Amino acid sequence: MDVFSILWQFICLWLVIYVVIFAIRFYSSQSLTWNQSTWPLTRSSSILPTHGQARENGLNLNDQEDTSKGQRPKDEWTVRLFQVRYTTQRLNGLFSSCARLCPAFWHVWFSLGALVACLAMIVSVAIMLIAAVKMIIAFHRLLLAQDSSSHRLMKREEPVTASSDDPLFLPMIPGVTLPMSHIGYYLISLLVCGVIHEAGHAIASFAEQVQIQSCGLFFIYIYPGAFVNVPDQYLQLLSPFRQLKIVCAGVWHNLVLYLWTLVLLQGGLKLLLECAGWQSLEGNGGVSVVKVRSQSPMYPHLPPSSIIYQLDDLDLENNLVDWNQFLLNKDGRNVLPQLGFCAAMEASTTSLDCCEIDDTYPFGKSANASVSCFKNYHAENGSRKPELLSCLSTIQVLGARHPERCEHDHECSQPTMKCVTPFTPSPSGQVVRIYARMPDWWSQGDRDKVFIFEGELVDIWESIKVGILQPKSWLLPAWLPHRTELLLRYISSFTLALCLLNILPAFKLDGDFAVQLLLTMLFQPNPSTTRTMTRLHTLLIKMISYLAGFVIVSSILFGLLTTT
């Protein structure tokens, strides 16, 4: 995707956001106050950690009482160029109610979260060190590959296989390393992870008798998130461990969210969907059609919820495994069928233009698109002898549901028939028989159909999205399992990344405050230890900040270089 297309979609996205915000302001103007000169917005010291600082104008815990009396607005907005921020106090009561439901549970829950987060900090630092080493090796390999490629005289490079030295972190850049068609999954996943993170901070604050001032959402360029403003002056009155429980609550909730998505992706989602009206094709074979790309020639013939149960002579007994192995063959060529096809030779054309196949003309040079090149069944794969080739009607030879199969000419029912098989030397001109069964509610003729596809094998894989769950009723959308699984995978990746990055003892991250509290618990504060503790904390934060910055920047740079 070119730069102008990415910029255009970026601008369109923000136009939609501005329109939505204008509509919200218009329809709720009676409850929203927009006088920013009178009531300045709460500002966090940084986006991460997402729990914020106290207001500069000295707000205290009586803000909620003032709000209930109508003296202070509950909702505030900031709208700038490619930046939107929404602050509210409406959710304070909800978080407070959650914290009061079971105080004993929250005490154990957030205490466990603090301990797990401290262990996660050690793991995160170790992963960051490994990632830095792998990134250096990856750049070294990339430079060597560029140097060696300039001295090679080859038409095509060998495919790069996965290696243990590949980078650990892959950047998610919409339009570059992330398809723009997935931008919705990207935004929703980041927002869900941020909201879960901030809900952890908010509930933990109320559980420790510290009321939050406000919370909200923000959207900066292409990064959505959430925040919670916790008053520092009340937070610092708590013991170090109670503060640690609040600081680590967001990371703990991200980790719990990751475990939940892992359970759902390992079978939980499939079980829920089966209870909701979908049926699994595991054990029965085949794959269910989720969506067919509108530009594909299969689009008008293959409706969603159809079952593709066979490709050529391969029964899809192992569902997606067989589907992927057949269509993602590294050679891009179809495996020859086990048996040939009996074809009436009187129907063949006199010209062999359809057999003049090369990379420029993968379907031959015949002007008649309904014919394809066939060769005698026992002819060698690369043989181009005219007496062994024929131009025959593709549909008549391959299109029947139960064609007459053979290994020798004498096995055919008519003496004028010959045993032939498709001649497809070019990877771009493969011929594939697709056997499909229409859904139960199909009423337009026979449910079992055979389609003949001519082209690259990977075109089928890219144009037809399939899964192993089929809806039992036409009321159930065929796309729901696929999109839900894809969204869960994005959430799983983002929430784990936010957990590991946020708990790093780096500048202004949750790990920064967590390390400071751990050092306070380790060194009892007094005039002799305070200076040592401060120096140790500053040194550690600087080192990890530089390390994290190197890994993040180099990962983005590596992703851009490898993509282009």
Coordinates of C-alpha atoms in Angstrom, one line a residue, residues 74-315:
K74 CA -18.8 15.6 35.1
D75 CA -17.6 15.4 31.5
E76 CA -14.9 17.3 29.8
W77 CA -13.5 17.1 26.3
T78 CA -10.3 18.2 24.5
V79 CA -10.4 18.1 20.8
R80 CA -7.2 19.0 18.9
L81 CA -5.7 18.1 15.5
F82 CA -5.5 14.3 15.6
Q83 CA -6.0 14.3 19.3
V84 CA -9.1 13.6 21.4
R85 CA -9.4 13.3 25.1
Y86 CA -12.5 12.6 27.2
T87 CA -12.5 13.0 31.0
T88 CA -15.4 12.0 33.2
Q89 CA -16.4 11.4 36.8
R90 CA -19.5 9.4 36.0
L91 CA -17.7 6.0 36.5
N92 CA -16.3 6.8 39.9
G93 CA -19.5 5.4 41.6
L94 CA -19.2 2.2 39.6
F95 CA -15.6 1.6 40.5
S96 CA -16.5 2.4 44.2
S97 CA -19.4 -0.1 44.2
C98 CA -17.2 -2.8 42.7
A99 CA -14.6 -2.3 45.4
R100 CA -17.2 -2.4 48.1
L101 CA -18.8 -5.7 46.9
C102 CA -16.2 -8.0 48.5
P103 CA -13.3 -6.2 50.2
A104 CA -11.7 -9.4 51.4
F105 CA -11.5 -10.7 47.9
W106 CA -10.0 -7.5 46.5
H107 CA -7.4 -7.6 49.2
V108 CA -6.2 -11.0 48.3
W109 CA -6.7 -10.4 44.5
F110 CA -4.5 -7.2 44.4
S111 CA -2.0 -8.6 46.8
L112 CA -1.5 -11.6 44.5
G113 CA -1.4 -9.2 41.6
A114 CA 1.4 -7.2 43.2
L115 CA 3.5 -10.4 43.7
V116 CA 2.9 -11.6 40.2
A117 CA 3.7 -8.2 38.7
C118 CA 7.0 -8.2 40.6
L119 CA 7.9 -11.6 39.1
A120 CA 6.7 -10.3 35.7
M121 CA 9.1 -7.4 36.0
I122 CA 12.1 -9.8 36.2
V123 CA 10.8 -11.7 33.2
S124 CA 10.2 -8.5 31.3
V125 CA 13.7 -7.3 31.8
A126 CA 15.1 -10.7 30.8
I127 CA 12.9 -10.7 27.6
M128 CA 14.0 -7.1 26.8
L129 CA 17.7 -8.1 27.1
I130 CA 17.1 -11.1 24.8
A131 CA 15.2 -8.9 22.4
A132 CA 18.1 -6.4 22.2
V133 CA 20.6 -9.2 21.4
K134 CA 18.2 -10.7 18.8
M135 CA 17.7 -7.3 17.2
I136 CA 21.4 -6.8 16.8
I137 CA 21.8 -10.2 15.2
A138 CA 18.8 -9.5 12.9
F139 CA 20.2 -6.3 11.7
H140 CA 23.5 -8.0 11.1
R141 CA 21.8 -10.7 9.0
L142 CA 19.9 -8.1 7.1
L143 CA 23.0 -6.2 6.2
L144 CA 24.8 -9.4 5.1
A145 CA 21.8 -10.4 3.0
Q146 CA 21.8 -7.0 1.2
D147 CA 25.5 -7.2 0.6
S148 CA 25.3 -10.8 -0.8
S149 CA 22.2 -10.0 -3.0
S150 CA 24.1 -7.4 -4.9
H151 CA 26.6 -10.1 -6.1
R152 CA 24.0 -12.8 -7.0
L153 CA 22.8 -13.4 -10.5
M154 CA 19.6 -15.2 -9.7
K155 CA 16.1 -14.6 -10.9
R156 CA 14.6 -15.3 -7.5
E157 CA 15.9 -15.4 -4.0
E158 CA 15.4 -18.4 -1.8
P159 CA 12.6 -17.9 0.7
V160 CA 13.7 -16.7 4.2
T161 CA 12.7 -19.2 6.8
A162 CA 12.0 -18.5 10.4
S163 CA 15.1 -18.6 12.7
S164 CA 15.8 -18.6 16.4
D165 CA 17.6 -15.3 15.8
D166 CA 14.5 -13.5 14.5
P167 CA 13.3 -10.4 16.5
L168 CA 11.1 -11.1 19.5
F169 CA 9.0 -8.0 19.0
L170 CA 7.2 -7.3 15.7
P171 CA 5.8 -3.7 15.3
M172 CA 2.1 -3.3 14.5
I173 CA 2.0 -0.3 12.1
P174 CA -1.3 0.1 10.3
G175 CA -0.9 0.1 6.5
V176 CA 2.8 -1.1 6.8
T177 CA 3.1 -4.2 8.9
L178 CA -0.7 -4.4 9.6
P179 CA -3.3 -4.6 6.9
M180 CA -5.6 -1.6 6.8
S181 CA -8.5 -4.0 6.7
H182 CA -7.6 -4.9 10.3
I183 CA -7.6 -1.4 11.6
G184 CA -10.8 -2.0 13.4
Y185 CA -9.4 -5.0 15.3
Y186 CA -6.3 -3.0 16.1
L187 CA -8.2 -0.1 17.6
I188 CA -10.7 -2.2 19.5
S189 CA -8.0 -4.4 20.9
L190 CA -5.9 -1.6 22.1
L191 CA -8.9 0.2 23.7
V192 CA -10.1 -3.0 25.4
C193 CA -6.6 -3.6 26.8
G194 CA -6.3 0.0 28.0
V195 CA -9.7 0.0 29.7
I196 CA -9.0 -3.3 31.5
H197 CA -5.7 -1.9 32.7
E198 CA -7.2 1.3 34.0
A199 CA -10.2 -0.5 35.6
G200 CA -7.5 -2.4 37.6
H201 CA -6.0 0.8 38.9
A202 CA -9.4 2.4 39.6
I203 CA -10.8 -0.6 41.6
A204 CA -7.5 -1.1 43.5
S205 CA -7.5 2.6 44.5
F206 CA -11.1 2.4 45.9
A207 CA -10.2 -0.9 47.6
E208 CA -7.4 0.9 49.4
Q209 CA -9.7 3.8 50.4
V210 CA -8.2 6.2 47.8
Q211 CA -10.9 7.7 45.6
I212 CA -9.9 8.5 42.0
Q213 CA -10.6 12.0 40.7
S214 CA -11.7 11.0 37.2
C215 CA -11.0 8.6 34.4
G216 CA -11.4 8.8 30.6
L217 CA -10.4 7.8 27.1
F218 CA -7.9 9.4 24.7
F219 CA -7.1 8.9 21.0
I220 CA -3.8 10.3 19.7
Y221 CA -3.0 9.8 16.0
I222 CA -3.6 6.0 15.8
Y223 CA -3.2 5.1 19.4
P224 CA -6.4 4.7 21.6
G225 CA -6.1 4.3 25.3
A226 CA -7.6 5.0 28.7
F227 CA -6.4 6.8 31.9
V228 CA -7.3 7.1 35.6
N229 CA -6.3 10.2 37.7
V230 CA -5.3 9.0 41.2
P231 CA -4.5 11.9 43.7
D232 CA -0.9 11.5 44.7
Q233 CA -1.3 13.3 48.0
Y234 CA -3.6 10.6 49.2
L235 CA -1.8 7.7 47.5
Q236 CA 1.4 8.6 49.4
L237 CA -0.3 8.3 52.7
L238 CA -0.6 4.6 52.2
S239 CA 2.1 2.0 53.2
P240 CA 4.5 1.1 50.4
F241 CA 2.9 -2.3 49.8
R242 CA -0.6 -0.9 49.6
Q243 CA 0.7 1.6 47.0
L244 CA 2.3 -1.3 45.2
K245 CA -1.0 -3.0 44.9
I246 CA -2.5 0.0 43.2
V247 CA 0.5 0.5 40.9
C248 CA 0.6 -3.2 39.8
A249 CA -3.2 -3.6 39.4
G250 CA -3.2 -2.6 35.8
V251 CA -0.5 -5.0 34.8
W252 CA -2.1 -7.7 36.8
H253 CA -5.4 -7.2 35.0
N254 CA -3.6 -7.3 31.6
L255 CA -2.1 -10.6 32.5
V256 CA -5.4 -12.0 33.6
L257 CA -7.0 -10.8 30.4
Y258 CA -4.2 -12.6 28.5
L259 CA -4.9 -15.9 30.3
W260 CA -8.7 -15.5 29.5
T261 CA -8.0 -15.0 25.8
L262 CA -5.6 -18.0 25.9
V263 CA -8.4 -20.2 27.3
L264 CA -10.9 -19.0 24.7
L265 CA -8.5 -19.5 21.8
Q266 CA -7.5 -23.0 23.0
G267 CA -11.1 -24.3 22.8
G268 CA -13.3 -22.1 25.0
L269 CA -14.6 -20.0 22.1
K270 CA -15.4 -23.1 20.0
L271 CA -17.3 -24.6 22.9
L272 CA -19.3 -21.4 23.4
L273 CA -20.2 -21.1 19.7
E274 CA -21.3 -24.7 19.6
C275 CA -23.7 -24.0 22.4
A276 CA -24.9 -20.9 20.6
G277 CA -25.8 -22.7 17.4
W278 CA -22.7 -23.5 15.4
Q279 CA -21.5 -27.0 14.5
S280 CA -17.9 -28.2 14.3
L281 CA -16.6 -29.9 11.2
E282 CA -13.9 -31.7 13.1
G283 CA -14.3 -35.4 12.6
N284 CA -16.6 -34.9 9.6
G285 CA -14.0 -33.3 7.3
G286 CA -14.2 -30.2 5.1
V287 CA -14.0 -26.5 5.8
S288 CA -16.9 -23.9 6.1
V289 CA -16.8 -20.9 3.9
V290 CA -16.8 -17.7 5.9
K291 CA -16.4 -15.1 3.1
V292 CA -15.4 -14.9 -0.5
R293 CA -13.7 -11.9 -1.8
S294 CA -15.9 -9.9 -4.2
Q295 CA -13.3 -9.8 -6.9
S296 CA -13.0 -13.6 -7.0
P297 CA -14.7 -15.5 -9.8
M298 CA -16.0 -17.8 -7.0
Y299 CA -18.0 -15.0 -5.3
P300 CA -21.3 -15.4 -7.1
H301 CA -21.2 -19.2 -6.9
L302 CA -20.0 -20.0 -3.4
P303 CA -22.2 -18.6 -0.6
P304 CA -21.1 -18.3 3.0
S305 CA -21.7 -21.4 5.2
S306 CA -21.0 -23.7 2.2
I307 CA -18.8 -26.7 3.0
I308 CA -15.8 -27.4 0.8
Y309 CA -15.1 -31.0 1.4
Q310 CA -12.7 -31.9 -1.5
L311 CA -9.9 -30.3 -3.6
D312 CA -9.2 -32.4 -6.7
D313 CA -8.8 -35.9 -5.3
L314 CA -7.9 -34.8 -1.8
D315 CA -10.6 -35.3 0.8

